[in-house]
DNA sequence: ATGAAAGCGCTAACAA
DNA sequence: TTGTTAGCGCTTTCAT
């Protein structure tokens, strides 16, 4: 693999001059003829810059770390696309590490990322990062996505969960529903949804009773199915369900089907996420769209700002209700 | 950020000795007391090895490149999980680049990866890589996944598509279907499926007629829906459809619903991929499972072998038919 | 068992 | 406009 010295030799110039031509430093302070010879040498040798070597000298690795729980986590793929949209334009490489939501993995990966001297970090933290994780993170320009780590002030790109809870509930309330429940997962990440949900209920003068909340242990189809079955079997079953995610919504639809309930006549269902399957399934799902790709783009742009020495504000991206066929007016009683 | 020299100084040894302790080179040729002092210094300074610097000297970056069309491509997330399962144990970092199926992007990314001196490459090629892409790839230990690039002999990890086509068709034939069609996408990647499909038909003495093949321009729900509508409206419509993917299968289910066809009474549907939603949807889909995570694991293990100087064989991983509710015997005529 | 010297490939700082 | 010198942080080689 040819080095810059090889190029320089072939072009009959010094290594430094070759470097200058390649990096466009010193705009016009290299003569045209020299530039030409260097370029010719580069082409002839198929020279490709050794980026890590450059990084060692110039203190910028041109890589950032992406530290996330899981790619399977519904919309991560799209977030990553968004990051790459911007990163590739900046010639930034993306080093990806998964935590599987385990603080220990997270700490280890973060440590590794620092060892690899990434210039910055895009991070979706676990629920309870270790103390050491926080310390390590503090040494690195960081943008968190989707979640803010407890008690720190790292710039973050969030989705307007409060509004999500609000629009979902408002939609159902407007349709005339009064007996509804929010199948929620108790995680810091989604707490604000409950706030928005409650706000909508309050607007319609509905008292905040336990009936309106149904907890699901985690974002899992099976677990949700069990809960949904219980819920819908009850004689006082709700006329509408807001599901913690589109996958949870699928579980509700399944339970409804098992019990012979018609959607949306007997039961309205609203999901979260606008996953690709949500409009492809047999009965298109009403859902709250999340600007996934946008999260990635904004996060990467934010990181670029940080790397440029600027400071950035937190960003909260808006959600949109997508009305489809799984929601409608409740049956006349 | 502390360097090895800082550690050495604090421990009162030379840089070289510190390096030896950290890397475990020279098994027992460093005295226990020295090791102890070095370790103490590392802990005190929170020293983390500068991996790129080490790489520069030792010629191994401990990073590999992952070059794939797209993360949204249904099962990529799981493949990546598989890669990481192995890579993280080997302390290998994963630099991810997307091609969006564009040969130019692919060439550019590959070039960048080489510039970053990755030790190896895991690659799902576009349909027609450029000449330069092939040349560049030739310089790098590579394992391709899911597709073999035309006319080259790069070791690859594939899924047994032929068998996939076969078991899908066989399943339907055993159920008694005779008028079926395979909604295929004409891409090198999936050509072998047609072969397996045809093999099953032949076993049942069915002549290979155009009726048995319905082309879909690409793996896209909308496009598939349009085709599926035409297909199912025909008076000579098939009693069973094998869809090119689970998403295409969703389109078929939708079209069937629109036309009032009962599944599986009026129409059986088989998908490919066993996507997570395939068993979560209202009517669980019969589908051919692909060992996605396994693909990643085997690919990474293969790359490890290559990096160790060994040669490896191509691997073809088996598929499994998952029978669910979308397939059944055809209605008596 | 430890260290000194050299150098991986590159760029920053200074000279000319 | 170009080159020289130095050194980023580490490991390899050779010496002791």
JSON list of N, CA, C and O in Angstrom, two decimals, chain B residues 75-94:
[
{"chain": "B", "resi": 75, "resn": "UNK", "atom": "N", "xyz": [-33.95, -7.64, 7.12]},
{"chain": "B", "resi": 75, "resn": "UNK", "atom": "CA", "xyz": [-33.31, -8.35, 8.23]},
{"chain": "B", "resi": 75, "resn": "UNK", "atom": "C", "xyz": [-31.90, -7.91, 8.55]},
{"chain": "B", "resi": 75, "resn": "UNK", "atom": "O", "xyz": [-31.22, -8.55, 9.33]},
{"chain": "B", "resi": 76, "resn": "UNK", "atom": "N", "xyz": [-31.45, -6.82, 7.95]},
{"chain": "B", "resi": 76, "resn": "UNK", "atom": "CA", "xyz": [-30.10, -6.36, 8.25]},
{"chain": "B", "resi": 76, "resn": "UNK", "atom": "C", "xyz": [-29.85, -6.13, 9.73]},
{"chain": "B", "resi": 76, "resn": "UNK", "atom": "O", "xyz": [-28.78, -6.50, 10.23]},
{"chain": "B", "resi": 77, "resn": "UNK", "atom": "N", "xyz": [-30.77, -5.50, 10.43]},
{"chain": "B", "resi": 77, "resn": "UNK", "atom": "CA", "xyz": [-30.51, -5.30, 11.84]},
{"chain": "B", "resi": 77, "resn": "UNK", "atom": "C", "xyz": [-30.09, -6.58, 12.55]},
{"chain": "B", "resi": 77, "resn": "UNK", "atom": "O", "xyz": [-29.12, -6.60, 13.30]},
{"chain": "B", "resi": 78, "resn": "UNK", "atom": "N", "xyz": [-30.76, -7.66, 12.25]},
{"chain": "B", "resi": 78, "resn": "UNK", "atom": "CA", "xyz": [-30.40, -8.90, 12.92]},
{"chain": "B", "resi": 78, "resn": "UNK", "atom": "C", "xyz": [-29.04, -9.45, 12.48]},
{"chain": "B", "resi": 78, "resn": "UNK", "atom": "O", "xyz": [-28.31, -10.04, 13.27]},
{"chain": "B", "resi": 79, "resn": "UNK", "atom": "N", "xyz": [-28.74, -9.26, 11.21]},
{"chain": "B", "resi": 79, "resn": "UNK", "atom": "CA", "xyz": [-27.44, -9.69, 10.73]},
{"chain": "B", "resi": 79, "resn": "UNK", "atom": "C", "xyz": [-26.36, -8.91, 11.48]},
{"chain": "B", "resi": 79, "resn": "UNK", "atom": "O", "xyz": [-25.35, -9.48, 11.92]},
{"chain": "B", "resi": 80, "resn": "UNK", "atom": "N", "xyz": [-26.59, -7.63, 11.64]},
{"chain": "B", "resi": 80, "resn": "UNK", "atom": "CA", "xyz": [-25.61, -6.80, 12.34]},
{"chain": "B", "resi": 80, "resn": "UNK", "atom": "C", "xyz": [-25.44, -7.27, 13.79]},
{"chain": "B", "resi": 80, "resn": "UNK", "atom": "O", "xyz": [-24.33, -7.34, 14.30]},
{"chain": "B", "resi": 81, "resn": "UNK", "atom": "N", "xyz": [-26.53, -7.63, 14.42]},
{"chain": "B", "resi": 81, "resn": "UNK", "atom": "CA", "xyz": [-26.44, -8.18, 15.77]},
{"chain": "B", "resi": 81, "resn": "UNK", "atom": "C", "xyz": [-25.50, -9.37, 15.78]},
{"chain": "B", "resi": 81, "resn": "UNK", "atom": "O", "xyz": [-24.65, -9.51, 16.66]},
{"chain": "B", "resi": 82, "resn": "UNK", "atom": "N", "xyz": [-25.69, -10.24, 14.80]},
{"chain": "B", "resi": 82, "resn": "UNK", "atom": "CA", "xyz": [-24.86, -11.44, 14.72]},
{"chain": "B", "resi": 82, "resn": "UNK", "atom": "C", "xyz": [-23.39, -11.09, 14.57]},
{"chain": "B", "resi": 82, "resn": "UNK", "atom": "O", "xyz": [-22.53, -11.67, 15.24]},
{"chain": "B", "resi": 83, "resn": "UNK", "atom": "N", "xyz": [-23.11, -10.15, 13.70]},
{"chain": "B", "resi": 83, "resn": "UNK", "atom": "CA", "xyz": [-21.73, -9.71, 13.53]},
{"chain": "B", "resi": 83, "resn": "UNK", "atom": "C", "xyz": [-21.15, -9.23, 14.85]},
{"chain": "B", "resi": 83, "resn": "UNK", "atom": "O", "xyz": [-20.03, -9.59, 15.24]},
{"chain": "B", "resi": 84, "resn": "UNK", "atom": "N", "xyz": [-21.93, -8.42, 15.52]},
{"chain": "B", "resi": 84, "resn": "UNK", "atom": "CA", "xyz": [-21.45, -7.81, 16.76]},
{"chain": "B", "resi": 84, "resn": "UNK", "atom": "C", "xyz": [-21.25, -8.85, 17.85]},
{"chain": "B", "resi": 84, "resn": "UNK", "atom": "O", "xyz": [-20.35, -8.71, 18.68]},
{"chain": "B", "resi": 85, "resn": "UNK", "atom": "N", "xyz": [-22.10, -9.86, 17.86]},
{"chain": "B", "resi": 85, "resn": "UNK", "atom": "CA", "xyz": [-21.93, -10.94, 18.83]},
{"chain": "B", "resi": 85, "resn": "UNK", "atom": "C", "xyz": [-20.47, -11.39, 18.83]},
{"chain": "B", "resi": 85, "resn": "UNK", "atom": "O", "xyz": [-19.83, -11.54, 19.87]},
{"chain": "B", "resi": 86, "resn": "UNK", "atom": "N", "xyz": [-19.98, -11.65, 17.63]},
{"chain": "B", "resi": 86, "resn": "UNK", "atom": "CA", "xyz": [-18.62, -12.18, 17.49]},
{"chain": "B", "resi": 86, "resn": "UNK", "atom": "C", "xyz": [-17.58, -11.07, 17.58]},
{"chain": "B", "resi": 86, "resn": "UNK", "atom": "O", "xyz": [-16.57, -11.19, 18.27]},
{"chain": "B", "resi": 87, "resn": "UNK", "atom": "N", "xyz": [-17.84, -9.98, 16.88]},
{"chain": "B", "resi": 87, "resn": "UNK", "atom": "CA", "xyz": [-16.84, -8.91, 16.79]},
{"chain": "B", "resi": 87, "resn": "UNK", "atom": "C", "xyz": [-16.49, -8.36, 18.16]},
{"chain": "B", "resi": 87, "resn": "UNK", "atom": "O", "xyz": [-15.33, -8.10, 18.45]},
{"chain": "B", "resi": 88, "resn": "UNK", "atom": "N", "xyz": [-17.49, -8.20, 19.02]},
{"chain": "B", "resi": 88, "resn": "UNK", "atom": "CA", "xyz": [-17.20, -7.59, 20.31]},
{"chain": "B", "resi": 88, "resn": "UNK", "atom": "C", "xyz": [-16.30, -8.51, 21.14]},
{"chain": "B", "resi": 88, "resn": "UNK", "atom": "O", "xyz": [-15.45, -8.04, 21.87]},
{"chain": "B", "resi": 89, "resn": "UNK", "atom": "N", "xyz": [-16.46, -9.80, 20.96]},
{"chain": "B", "resi": 89, "resn": "UNK", "atom": "CA", "xyz": [-15.57, -10.73, 21.68]},
{"chain": "B", "resi": 89, "resn": "UNK", "atom": "C", "xyz": [-14.14, -10.63, 21.18]},
{"chain": "B", "resi": 89, "resn": "UNK", "atom": "O", "xyz": [-13.20, -10.89, 21.92]},
{"chain": "B", "resi": 90, "resn": "UNK", "atom": "N", "xyz": [-14.00, -10.29, 19.90]},
{"chain": "B", "resi": 90, "resn": "UNK", "atom": "CA", "xyz": [-12.66, -10.19, 19.32]},
{"chain": "B", "resi": 90, "resn": "UNK", "atom": "C", "xyz": [-12.09, -8.79, 19.48]},
{"chain": "B", "resi": 90, "resn": "UNK", "atom": "O", "xyz": [-11.02, -8.50, 18.94]},
{"chain": "B", "resi": 91, "resn": "UNK", "atom": "N", "xyz": [-12.82, -7.92, 20.15]},
{"chain": "B", "resi": 91, "resn": "UNK", "atom": "CA", "xyz": [-12.41, -6.52, 20.27]},
{"chain": "B", "resi": 91, "resn": "UNK", "atom": "C", "xyz": [-12.29, -5.84, 18.92]},
{"chain": "B", "resi": 91, "resn": "UNK", "atom": "O", "xyz": [-11.40, -5.02, 18.72]},
{"chain": "B", "resi": 92, "resn": "UNK", "atom": "N", "xyz": [-13.15, -6.23, 18.03]},
{"chain": "B", "resi": 92, "resn": "UNK", "atom": "CA", "xyz": [-13.16, -5.59, 16.74]},
{"chain": "B", "resi": 92, "resn": "UNK", "atom": "C", "xyz": [-14.25, -4.52, 16.67]},
{"chain": "B", "resi": 92, "resn": "UNK", "atom": "O", "xyz": [-15.36, -4.76, 17.12]},
{"chain": "B", "resi": 93, "resn": "UNK", "atom": "N", "xyz": [-13.91, -3.40, 16.11]},
{"chain": "B", "resi": 93, "resn": "UNK", "atom": "CA", "xyz": [-14.88, -2.34, 15.90]},
{"chain": "B", "resi": 93, "resn": "UNK", "atom": "C", "xyz": [-15.50, -2.45, 14.53]},
{"chain": "B", "resi": 93, "resn": "UNK", "atom": "O", "xyz": [-14.88, -2.97, 13.60]},
{"chain": "B", "resi": 94, "resn": "UNK", "atom": "N", "xyz": [-16.73, -1.97, 14.43]},
{"chain": "B", "resi": 94, "resn": "UNK", "atom": "CA", "xyz": [-17.48, -2.11, 13.18]},
{"chain": "B", "resi": 94, "resn": "UNK", "atom": "C", "xyz": [-17.80, -0.74, 12.59]},
{"chain": "B", "resi": 94, "resn": "UNK", "atom": "O", "xyz": [-18.52, 0.06, 13.18]}
]
